[in-house]
Amino acid sequence: MTRRFLPASVECLRPFVDAGVLGMTEVHVVATFVEVLDPGLAPPDDVVLAAALAVRGPLHGHVRIDLTEVAGSVVPDERDDGPSAPAADLEGRDDEGPDLDLPALDVDAAPVDPDVTSDGVTALPWPEPERWARRVLDSALARAEDDDPGDLVPPLVVDGSQVYLDRYWRDERAVADDLRRRAGRRTDAEPGRLAALDRFLPPSTGPTPDLQRVAARAALERQLVVIAGGPGTGKTRTVSRLLAVLASDGRGEGGRLDGRSLEIALAAPTGKAAARLEEAINAAVRDADPDPEVAARLGALEAQTVHRLLGARRGGASFTRDASNPIAADVVVVDEVSMVSLPLMARLLEAVRPDARVVLVGDPHQLASVEAGAVLGDLVGGDGGKPPDAIADNVVTLEQVFRFGAESPVGALAAAIRSGDADAVLDHLVRSPTSSEAPEEEFVCWVRPDDPAAVDGVRSQVLGHAVDLVDLAREGRTTSALRSLGAVKVLSATRRGELGADDWNRRVEQELRTTGRMRERWSAGRPVMVTANDYLNGVFNGDLGVVVRPADVGDRAPRVQVAFDGVDGPRLLDPSRLDRVETQWAMTIHKSQGSEFDDVVVAMPPPPSPILTRELLYTAVTRARRGVTIVASEASIRAAVGRPVTRSSGLADRLA
């Protein structure tokens, strides 16, 4: 390995850089800290190391680090230490820009040698933990929580054995304070609203309460409600009926005493999630069948990204909306909150009017933001826990799954993964079909990578689906081609490597070229994914489309078009209008979040890959409406189920 240059002021970090614990990002940021705040007086080595680890934390999703535990919990990684990872590798990023000014961890980073992750790390020159925090606090680089920061704010904040970068400490405290204030504000539900609630969500006649109604009523009586639940538990149905209640309660035009229409803002972390939220709300409103005026008002709602709602400036690191220029909406609904980072949540809550209702919606078991924090998990109570005391009455977790039946193998597999029971997961898989021959009904299938014939069988099925898609697109059967696009999708844990998304895409592409079905970039049948929000054309990062050749018109065959699903049917765009798309026979699991497919093929690498987590596998499995084929070894499955994503955060403690 090439020996890297380290400034003399941080040369003490050399062993940790060589072991893969620290990268050059941390090195140069801490060198800047030392030069600005302690020029000419080098801080002790253990203080420099603590500062570097505090910088490292947000790169791995942590808000803070615990100096008493870091030596036994840190996992090295092999990163390309450029200024940041390539945009294509930052899975889950929205093109409007991250809200961090630090580079995020490349989720496809290669795993390090297992010897380095165990004995090599523990053998590093770690400081004595009991005195470490005190030495950091006594330095010029840090201050205690309650200390006056002074004119030159130190970059570190120390709380017991916990060390924060100042920015994340401020964001965490701001989010906790705002949520506590909103959670404590109660109002009596007006009779008109209660009557509307009875219409759209009638009281339960069974022995157990209807949690959808409980969640909606909580939102009527409180300024904050968190609606959590897995796929198919009715989160969108609950929100749509809540909005119908708020818009039709008879308190003046649209529910406002002053006669103005109730202003509602719908938002999600990514453009794709926002578009899906808008479509789902519209469908659920139609199903609720409100009065025409209410239906028209709710049907006109436009969901947007959180960044766009906040008025993101170029680069996405700052916003036009804040406490002095708040969002005008009376009700702010945010979906897919599991993907919202702590800094972005801080900016959002700051910009929401103090008297506005906030409705946060999401599945805490899905993948968290690629950036720092796990806000939804902290609010709901994490893995099997309870919500913090300050917001316990504001959190409703929907439990009944309507998407899968009681005997659903997919539903049972997802539940076993969510509970962290690897033996139960494997039991479901062992009892599943041993080949990749998929029955017509719901199914779960396990294919081991060391069974070449079985893997080839899965690849043949994927290729067969690709051939069908090409044929439909060539024949100009646009609606059928779009339906086929959502029928089967390969979801890979990684982009690169064997069984990675690139490997699947390359193999399918080669086969189609060999048979003459695919000759050029815009050949009919090619599935594409939009990689950047395009508001002009109405397509968003993560949207899937397919190149089609529309039916001939007269004697002239029209040029190929790219078809996307639209509210009123297929939307056709000329390829020349799309410059940020990529071929997508397979996609990473991170990119699939918020999407649904009839059948999914889930491909996972062997351990000890750090990408293998419970949330990753759960997210992949719950993308399926009907069937799941898992291509992974038993060791990979056990590693994923047994490794929940744990992010160090003090948000729940601040709300206790």
XYZ file of C-alpha atoms in Angstrom:
656
model
C 0.000 0.000 0.000
C 1.304 3.459 -0.925
C 2.392 5.419 2.124
C 0.244 8.549 2.268
C 1.357 11.998 3.337
C 0.062 13.154 6.699
C 0.642 16.684 8.025
C 3.073 16.689 10.937
C 0.358 17.938 13.316
C -1.638 14.724 12.843
C 1.156 12.202 12.203
C -0.077 10.367 15.306
C -3.035 9.139 13.221
C -0.746 7.071 10.978
C -1.497 3.639 12.542
C -5.243 4.258 12.261
C -4.934 5.360 8.627
C -2.834 2.308 7.753
C -5.417 0.027 9.427
C -8.297 1.553 7.443
C -9.995 3.067 10.484
C -9.426 6.628 9.269
C -9.278 8.103 5.791
C -7.660 11.190 4.386
C -10.884 13.180 4.793
C -10.644 12.867 8.569
C -6.909 13.552 8.499
C -7.136 16.848 6.650
C -10.234 18.101 8.498
C -8.536 17.534 11.869
C -5.306 19.095 10.615
C -7.351 22.199 9.830
C -8.878 22.146 13.325
C -5.421 22.048 14.896
C -3.974 24.785 12.699
C -6.885 27.177 13.276
C -7.609 26.602 16.953
C -4.279 25.563 18.420
C -1.538 27.050 16.229
C 1.955 26.354 17.460
C 0.722 24.164 20.316
C 0.087 20.613 19.220
C -2.756 18.984 21.193
C -2.140 15.555 22.738
C -2.330 12.569 20.429
C -5.487 11.220 22.076
C -7.276 14.545 21.472
C -6.295 14.492 17.796
C -7.568 10.908 17.523
C -10.894 11.785 19.186
C -11.368 14.672 16.763
C -10.665 12.409 13.786
C -13.145 9.817 15.034
C -15.768 12.545 15.542
C -15.290 13.551 11.906
C -15.454 9.893 10.861
C -18.758 9.286 12.677
C -21.101 11.173 10.306
C -19.403 9.538 7.307
C -20.745 6.251 8.692
C -24.149 7.592 9.715
C -23.359 8.310 13.375
C -24.241 11.588 15.044
C -21.701 11.117 17.839
C -19.018 8.711 19.056
C -18.611 7.060 22.461
C -14.967 7.088 23.516
C -15.514 4.174 25.909
C -16.825 1.900 23.142
C -15.210 3.027 19.903
C -12.171 0.721 20.125
C -14.417 -2.336 20.259
C -17.007 -1.230 17.736
C -15.201 0.539 14.914
C -15.007 -1.361 11.620
C -12.329 -0.328 9.103
C -13.192 0.304 5.513
C -11.272 0.741 2.298
C -12.387 4.012 0.779
C -11.239 5.957 -2.186
C -10.217 9.091 -0.335
C -11.000 11.602 -3.017
C -13.071 14.640 -2.141
C -16.198 12.504 -2.184
C -17.561 9.280 -3.573
C -18.947 9.410 -7.109
C -22.577 10.505 -7.260
C -23.596 7.210 -8.863
C -22.270 5.317 -5.851
C -24.043 7.390 -3.207
C -27.140 5.216 -3.160
C -30.253 7.053 -2.042
C -28.927 10.538 -2.751
C -31.285 13.005 -4.325
C -29.770 15.128 -7.057
C -30.773 18.368 -5.384
C -27.778 17.916 -3.153
C -26.991 16.411 0.209
C -27.352 18.461 3.331
C -23.905 17.484 4.562
C -20.696 19.255 3.758
C -18.773 16.052 4.401
C -18.552 13.152 1.910
C -20.753 10.158 2.601
C -19.618 6.564 2.884
C -19.534 4.654 -0.390
C -21.918 1.789 0.285
C -20.093 -0.379 -2.248
C -16.738 -0.009 -0.506
C -14.772 -3.236 -0.546
C -14.609 -5.107 2.758
C -11.257 -5.200 4.468
C -9.351 -8.294 5.456
C -11.167 -9.947 8.422
C -7.898 -10.066 10.386
C -7.711 -6.288 10.186
C -11.286 -5.849 11.414
C -10.651 -7.838 14.592
C -7.167 -8.275 16.046
C -5.657 -5.510 13.934
C -8.059 -2.851 15.253
C -7.933 -3.857 18.900
C -4.126 -3.858 18.735
C -4.013 -0.198 17.690
C -2.704 2.331 20.255
C -6.094 3.265 21.723
C -6.068 5.715 24.647
C -7.196 4.650 28.098
C -10.992 5.207 27.816
C -11.749 6.403 31.341
C -9.584 9.518 31.064
C -9.932 10.106 27.341
C -13.042 12.317 27.398
C -11.602 14.538 30.156
C -8.410 15.120 28.154
C -10.470 16.046 25.101
C -12.595 18.438 27.147
C -9.490 20.135 28.551
C -8.170 20.889 25.057
C -8.797 23.918 22.858
C -10.692 21.722 20.395
C -13.677 21.016 22.656
C -16.222 22.406 25.075
C -18.840 20.896 27.362
C -22.541 20.982 26.453
C -23.370 23.797 28.862
C -20.284 25.925 28.197
C -20.452 29.233 26.382
C -18.803 28.539 23.003
C -17.234 31.985 22.881
C -16.266 33.902 19.776
C -14.299 31.058 18.192
C -16.531 28.003 18.482
C -14.581 24.792 19.183
C -15.401 22.047 16.665
C -16.139 19.395 19.324
C -18.786 19.125 22.038
C -18.292 16.619 24.868
C -21.215 15.103 26.768
C -19.897 12.565 29.247
C -18.027 10.027 27.129
C -19.833 11.154 23.960
C -18.117 13.445 21.467
C -20.008 15.373 18.781
C -18.993 17.648 15.994
C -20.542 20.972 17.038
C -22.863 21.090 14.033
C -24.470 17.720 14.756
C -24.832 18.503 18.459
C -26.701 21.695 17.551
C -28.928 19.867 15.053
C -29.751 17.081 17.504
C -30.666 19.528 20.254
C -32.757 21.649 17.857
C -34.710 18.628 16.583
C -35.359 17.371 20.118
C -36.511 20.790 21.348
C -38.833 21.321 18.377
C -40.392 17.854 18.580
C -40.897 18.170 22.325
C -42.702 21.514 21.875
C -44.941 20.235 19.098
C -45.684 16.970 20.896
C -46.892 18.840 23.961
C -49.362 21.062 22.117
C -52.872 19.629 22.202
C -56.159 20.883 20.797
C -59.675 19.564 21.155
C -60.881 17.957 17.941
C -63.741 20.075 16.545
C -67.175 18.369 16.168
C -67.048 18.879 12.416
C -63.736 17.094 12.196
C -64.917 14.238 14.392
C -67.960 13.790 12.142
C -65.684 13.722 9.096
C -63.401 11.240 10.854
C -66.389 8.951 11.503
C -67.163 9.083 7.804
C -63.701 8.379 6.422
C -62.417 6.130 9.231
C -65.442 4.706 11.072
C -64.972 3.460 14.659
C -63.893 -0.165 14.924
C -66.533 -2.730 15.805
C -63.960 -5.393 16.654
C -62.194 -6.191 19.921
C -59.073 -4.197 18.999
C -58.841 -0.526 18.092
C -58.381 0.537 14.481
C -54.870 1.967 14.608
C -55.409 3.896 11.389
C -58.235 5.779 13.099
C -56.109 6.168 16.245
C -53.338 7.750 14.165
C -55.723 10.091 12.355
C -57.369 11.205 15.583
C -53.961 11.811 17.157
C -53.154 14.111 14.245
C -56.409 16.021 14.837
C -55.631 16.552 18.509
C -51.890 17.182 18.339
C -49.462 19.248 16.306
C -47.163 16.266 15.822
C -47.910 12.689 14.869
C -45.557 9.944 13.732
C -47.249 7.183 11.719
C -44.980 4.144 11.452
C -45.517 0.742 9.917
C -44.249 -1.732 7.380
C -45.317 -2.081 3.743
C -49.027 -2.707 3.296
C -50.081 -1.545 6.770
C -52.123 1.371 5.430
C -49.897 4.372 6.137
C -50.883 6.174 2.920
C -54.563 5.291 3.390
C -54.425 6.783 6.879
C -52.792 10.001 5.658
C -55.221 10.413 2.759
C -58.235 10.071 5.022
C -56.694 12.424 7.566
C -56.280 15.024 4.832
C -59.868 14.469 3.716
C -61.005 15.085 7.288
C -58.957 18.268 7.597
C -60.224 19.572 4.260
C -63.919 18.859 4.853
C -64.682 19.652 8.462
C -67.031 22.539 7.752
C -64.978 25.223 9.519
C -65.118 27.715 6.692
C -63.702 27.197 3.244
C -61.365 24.219 3.366
C -61.258 24.003 7.133
C -59.903 27.483 7.939
C -61.817 29.874 10.185
C -60.575 32.827 8.160
C -62.087 31.410 4.979
C -58.793 30.563 3.316
C -58.207 27.076 1.983
C -56.213 24.769 4.191
C -52.666 24.700 2.837
C -51.126 21.222 2.739
C -47.544 20.350 1.815
C -46.573 16.816 0.796
C -42.883 15.948 0.746
C -40.458 13.023 0.646
C -36.654 12.739 0.651
C -36.308 11.888 -3.063
C -38.104 12.852 -6.246
C -39.207 9.277 -6.847
C -40.631 8.932 -3.348
C -42.437 12.267 -3.726
C -44.000 11.186 -7.024
C -45.093 7.868 -5.505
C -46.577 9.692 -2.503
C -48.589 11.974 -4.763
C -49.891 9.038 -6.812
C -50.761 7.017 -3.720
C -52.557 9.937 -2.049
C -54.595 10.567 -5.208
C -55.576 6.892 -5.454
C -56.483 6.707 -1.769
C -58.536 9.913 -1.973
C -60.509 8.494 -4.902
C -61.148 5.361 -2.873
C -62.358 7.434 0.088
C -64.890 9.209 -2.192
C -65.026 12.609 -0.457
C -67.197 15.494 -1.630
C -66.225 16.730 -5.121
C -64.824 19.992 -3.785
C -62.622 18.188 -1.279
C -61.562 15.610 -3.859
C -60.562 18.374 -6.269
C -58.596 20.205 -3.603
C -56.704 17.102 -2.505
C -56.257 15.926 -6.080
C -54.463 19.164 -6.889
C -51.805 18.579 -4.234
C -48.275 18.307 -5.581
C -45.729 16.299 -3.628
C -42.143 17.505 -3.787
C -38.765 16.686 -2.347
C -37.915 18.009 1.088
C -35.078 19.974 -0.488
C -37.453 21.630 -2.938
C -39.994 22.359 -0.192
C -37.229 24.113 1.717
C -36.126 26.079 -1.333
C -32.707 24.483 -1.724
C -30.076 26.744 -3.190
C -27.620 25.385 -5.726
C -25.712 22.516 -4.123
C -28.460 21.828 -1.585
C -26.420 22.849 1.461
C -28.550 25.916 2.297
C -32.208 26.836 1.937
C -34.406 29.878 1.453
C -36.989 28.610 3.947
C -36.160 28.929 7.634
C -37.636 30.342 10.846
C -37.647 33.875 9.434
C -39.164 32.765 6.119
C -41.258 29.711 7.032
C -43.160 27.281 4.845
C -46.707 28.601 4.422
C -48.463 25.242 4.848
C -50.867 24.522 7.704
C -50.147 20.785 7.464
C -46.789 19.292 6.436
C -46.730 15.574 5.589
C -43.346 13.909 5.087
C -43.204 10.338 3.774
C -40.269 7.878 3.822
C -38.878 9.590 6.917
C -36.442 6.702 7.457
C -34.367 8.294 4.682
C -34.337 11.769 6.280
C -31.032 12.617 7.954
C -30.702 14.520 11.217
C -29.407 17.746 9.587
C -32.218 17.735 7.026
C -34.836 17.144 9.737
C -33.388 20.075 11.675
C -33.711 22.366 8.655
C -37.258 21.125 7.979
C -38.594 21.620 11.501
C -36.982 25.044 11.681
C -38.856 26.071 8.518
C -42.290 24.719 9.537
C -44.525 27.289 11.226
C -44.806 26.739 14.989
C -48.615 26.418 14.702
C -48.580 23.983 11.758
C -49.283 20.263 12.017
C -46.403 17.921 11.230
C -47.145 14.349 10.101
C -44.086 12.099 9.783
C -44.617 8.773 7.990
C -42.324 5.828 7.370
C -41.054 2.338 8.091
C -38.304 2.376 10.743
C -37.099 -1.067 9.662
C -36.113 0.080 6.180
C -32.776 1.532 5.195
C -31.885 4.771 6.935
C -30.445 7.877 5.341
C -27.013 7.547 3.750
C -26.128 10.559 5.860
C -25.932 11.044 9.627
C -28.732 10.016 11.959
C -31.656 7.616 12.149
C -34.402 10.034 13.139
C -37.410 7.790 12.532
C -35.841 4.889 14.413
C -35.102 7.183 17.346
C -38.698 8.432 17.415
C -40.385 5.045 17.086
C -38.072 3.323 19.524
C -35.594 1.488 17.331
C -35.353 -2.287 17.245
C -38.242 -3.496 19.416
C -38.059 -0.527 21.771
C -40.628 2.055 22.801
C -40.951 5.685 21.721
C -39.297 8.229 24.037
C -41.579 9.460 26.824
C -41.893 13.024 25.498
C -43.498 11.864 22.230
C -44.924 8.445 23.191
C -48.524 9.643 22.764
C -47.698 11.097 19.355
C -46.370 7.867 17.821
C -48.708 5.270 16.313
C -47.304 2.104 14.757
C -49.649 0.352 12.327
C -49.323 -3.401 12.737
C -51.877 -5.166 10.565
C -50.511 -5.978 7.106
C -53.107 -5.842 4.336
C -50.770 -6.480 1.401
C -49.980 -10.102 2.314
C -52.401 -12.773 3.476
C -52.143 -14.621 6.776
C -50.331 -17.533 5.095
C -48.143 -15.375 2.884
C -44.590 -16.776 2.594
C -43.274 -13.329 1.658
C -44.962 -11.722 4.648
C -43.685 -14.440 6.991
C -40.141 -14.071 5.649
C -40.235 -10.281 6.072
C -41.502 -10.644 9.652
C -38.721 -13.088 10.516
C -36.089 -10.743 9.095
C -37.559 -7.784 10.985
C -37.456 -9.719 14.261
C -33.786 -10.619 13.721
C -34.448 -14.374 13.945
C -31.939 -15.897 11.505
C -33.055 -19.458 12.288
C -36.666 -18.583 11.423
C -35.542 -16.860 8.213
C -33.577 -19.928 7.137
C -36.454 -22.200 8.143
C -38.773 -20.281 5.793
C -36.193 -20.504 3.034
C -35.397 -24.197 3.553
C -39.088 -25.006 3.274
C -39.299 -22.955 0.086
C -38.797 -24.391 -3.420
C -35.215 -25.561 -3.985
C -35.164 -24.461 -7.605
C -35.905 -21.153 -9.225
C -39.039 -22.458 -10.916
C -41.548 -19.932 -9.679
C -45.139 -21.038 -9.093
C -47.997 -18.764 -10.043
C -49.002 -17.997 -6.453
C -46.931 -16.217 -3.814
C -43.550 -17.820 -3.292
C -40.167 -17.595 -1.646
C -37.208 -19.314 -3.274
C -33.634 -19.778 -2.028
C -30.775 -20.257 -4.494
C -27.269 -20.860 -3.176
C -24.429 -19.213 -5.124
C -22.379 -22.430 -4.992
C -25.065 -24.190 -7.069
C -24.151 -23.054 -10.626
C -27.132 -24.784 -12.218
C -29.593 -23.035 -9.901
C -27.933 -19.638 -10.420
C -28.019 -20.177 -14.189
C -31.719 -21.016 -13.859
C -32.387 -17.665 -12.180
C -30.374 -15.866 -14.840
C -32.369 -17.637 -17.545
C -35.618 -16.474 -15.968
C -34.345 -12.910 -15.758
C -33.223 -13.088 -19.401
C -36.590 -14.568 -20.425
C -38.350 -11.635 -18.809
C -35.978 -9.247 -20.608
C -36.800 -10.890 -23.965
C -40.521 -10.557 -23.286
C -40.071 -6.875 -22.407
C -38.148 -6.208 -25.628
C -40.767 -7.960 -27.746
C -43.614 -5.982 -26.160
C -41.749 -2.704 -26.683
C -40.946 -3.554 -30.320
C -44.607 -4.295 -30.992
C -45.628 -0.892 -29.636
C -47.577 -2.397 -26.718
C -46.616 0.431 -24.386
C -48.993 -0.294 -21.500
C -48.028 -3.967 -21.472
C -44.341 -3.080 -21.625
C -44.678 -0.788 -18.605
C -46.540 -3.502 -16.741
C -43.776 -5.955 -17.622
C -41.192 -3.448 -16.391
C -42.600 -3.846 -12.879
C -42.989 -7.615 -13.081
C -39.462 -8.849 -12.293
C -36.479 -6.909 -10.963
C -33.052 -7.977 -9.776
C -32.058 -6.159 -6.579
C -28.378 -6.439 -5.695
C -26.780 -5.500 -2.405
C -23.806 -4.021 -4.264
C -23.224 -2.334 -7.577
C -19.941 -4.057 -8.369
C -18.583 -7.600 -8.074
C -20.085 -10.960 -8.908
C -23.885 -10.858 -8.534
C -23.685 -7.071 -8.262
C -26.090 -4.907 -10.270
C -23.450 -4.152 -12.916
C -22.781 -7.876 -13.364
C -26.472 -8.653 -13.916
C -26.865 -5.730 -16.328
C -23.802 -6.780 -18.321
C -24.925 -10.400 -18.664
C -28.440 -9.498 -19.821
C -27.090 -6.908 -22.237
C -24.636 -9.401 -23.773
C -27.339 -12.008 -24.325
C -29.688 -9.530 -25.954
C -26.934 -8.244 -28.241
C -25.990 -11.795 -29.196
C -29.560 -12.505 -30.314
C -29.820 -9.172 -32.131
C -32.531 -7.753 -29.896
C -30.419 -4.910 -28.529
C -28.163 -2.979 -30.909
C -27.941 0.596 -29.638
C -28.551 2.755 -26.602
C -32.142 3.606 -27.467
C -33.197 0.171 -28.715
C -36.825 -0.688 -28.020
C -37.183 -2.633 -24.804
C -34.295 -1.100 -22.912
C -35.320 -0.263 -19.316
C -33.885 2.978 -18.000
C -33.659 4.651 -14.621
C -33.640 8.423 -14.243
C -30.606 9.473 -12.176
C -31.455 13.140 -11.556
C -34.657 15.049 -10.872
C -36.011 16.618 -14.053
C -38.898 18.905 -13.148
C -39.249 20.192 -16.696
C -40.097 16.733 -18.002
C -41.786 15.550 -14.808
C -39.464 12.608 -14.112
C -37.435 12.076 -10.967
C -34.348 10.407 -9.633
C -35.168 6.679 -9.445
C -38.085 6.662 -11.907
C -38.151 3.654 -14.232
C -39.103 3.843 -17.889
C -38.787 1.698 -20.999
C -37.865 2.546 -24.581
C -40.796 1.696 -26.870
C -41.550 1.896 -30.568
C -45.111 3.263 -30.773
C -47.503 1.803 -33.345
C -46.888 3.004 -36.914
C -48.751 6.106 -37.991
C -49.604 5.961 -41.686
C -46.562 5.172 -43.824
C -44.116 6.687 -41.338
C -42.798 4.710 -38.382
C -42.307 7.145 -35.492
C -39.069 7.396 -33.585
C -38.669 5.413 -30.409
C -39.934 7.072 -27.248
C -39.282 6.493 -23.560
C -42.448 5.530 -21.715
C -43.085 6.239 -18.038
C -46.120 5.498 -15.912
C -48.405 8.512 -15.558
C -51.522 9.257 -13.560
C -53.705 9.084 -16.675
C -51.726 6.433 -18.554
C -48.289 6.147 -20.167
C -46.256 9.319 -20.638
C -43.985 9.368 -23.694
C -40.810 11.439 -23.866
C -38.373 11.789 -26.724
C -34.973 10.291 -25.787
C -33.267 13.557 -26.722
C -34.953 15.186 -23.714
C -33.386 12.727 -21.262
C -29.700 13.132 -20.538
C -29.491 11.644 -17.027
C -30.566 8.022 -17.383
C -28.864 4.631 -17.138
C -29.780 1.095 -18.235
C -31.520 -0.760 -15.442
C -32.074 -4.481 -15.928
C -30.908 -4.741 -12.314
C -30.595 -2.137 -9.575
C -29.108 -1.836 -6.108
C -31.348 -2.385 -3.110
C -30.702 1.187 -2.000
C -32.103 2.480 -5.300
C -35.190 0.276 -4.973
C -36.434 1.872 -1.765
C -39.930 3.220 -2.357
C -40.577 0.933 -5.366
C -42.648 -2.238 -5.751
C -42.339 -5.173 -8.160
C -44.300 -8.371 -8.635
C -41.235 -10.592 -8.168
C -37.755 -9.690 -6.975
C -34.437 -11.498 -7.173
C -32.298 -10.506 -4.192
C -28.557 -11.039 -4.698
C -26.125 -10.637 -1.795
C -22.313 -10.910 -1.585
C -20.480 -13.230 0.790
C -19.498 -12.016 4.257
C -17.707 -10.135 5.749
C -19.098 -7.400 3.480
C -20.170 -4.409 5.628
C -23.130 -3.852 3.299
C -24.900 -6.926 4.717
C -27.448 -5.625 7.226
C -30.908 -6.563 8.437
C -32.415 -3.364 7.049
C -30.934 -4.030 3.605
C -32.400 -7.538 3.371
C -35.763 -6.428 4.798
C -35.997 -3.553 2.316
C -35.248 -5.889 -0.602
C -37.766 -8.550 0.407
C -40.548 -6.038 1.024
C -40.231 -4.635 -2.501
C -42.082 -7.779 -3.695
C -45.832 -7.999 -4.181
C -45.798 -11.715 -5.010
C -42.497 -13.579 -4.991
C -38.929 -13.416 -3.702
C -35.885 -15.344 -4.916
C -32.842 -14.926 -2.681
C -29.451 -15.687 -4.204
C -27.133 -15.823 -1.203
C -25.227 -18.233 0.993
C -26.416 -19.191 4.454
C -23.485 -17.225 5.878
C -24.595 -14.094 4.010
C -28.172 -14.433 5.211
C -27.114 -14.982 8.816
C -24.705 -12.056 8.626
C -27.403 -9.738 7.287
C -30.170 -10.791 9.691
C -27.796 -10.649 12.651
C -26.480 -7.166 11.908
C -29.017 -4.401 12.504
C -27.825 -0.946 11.597
C -26.921 0.762 14.853
C -26.285 4.467 14.663
C -25.006 6.370 17.635
C -27.406 9.189 18.440
C -28.603 11.052 21.502
C -31.980 12.126 20.080
C -34.018 9.501 21.926
C -32.259 10.362 25.203
C -33.084 14.050 24.747
C -36.762 13.128 24.288
C -36.911 10.745 27.258
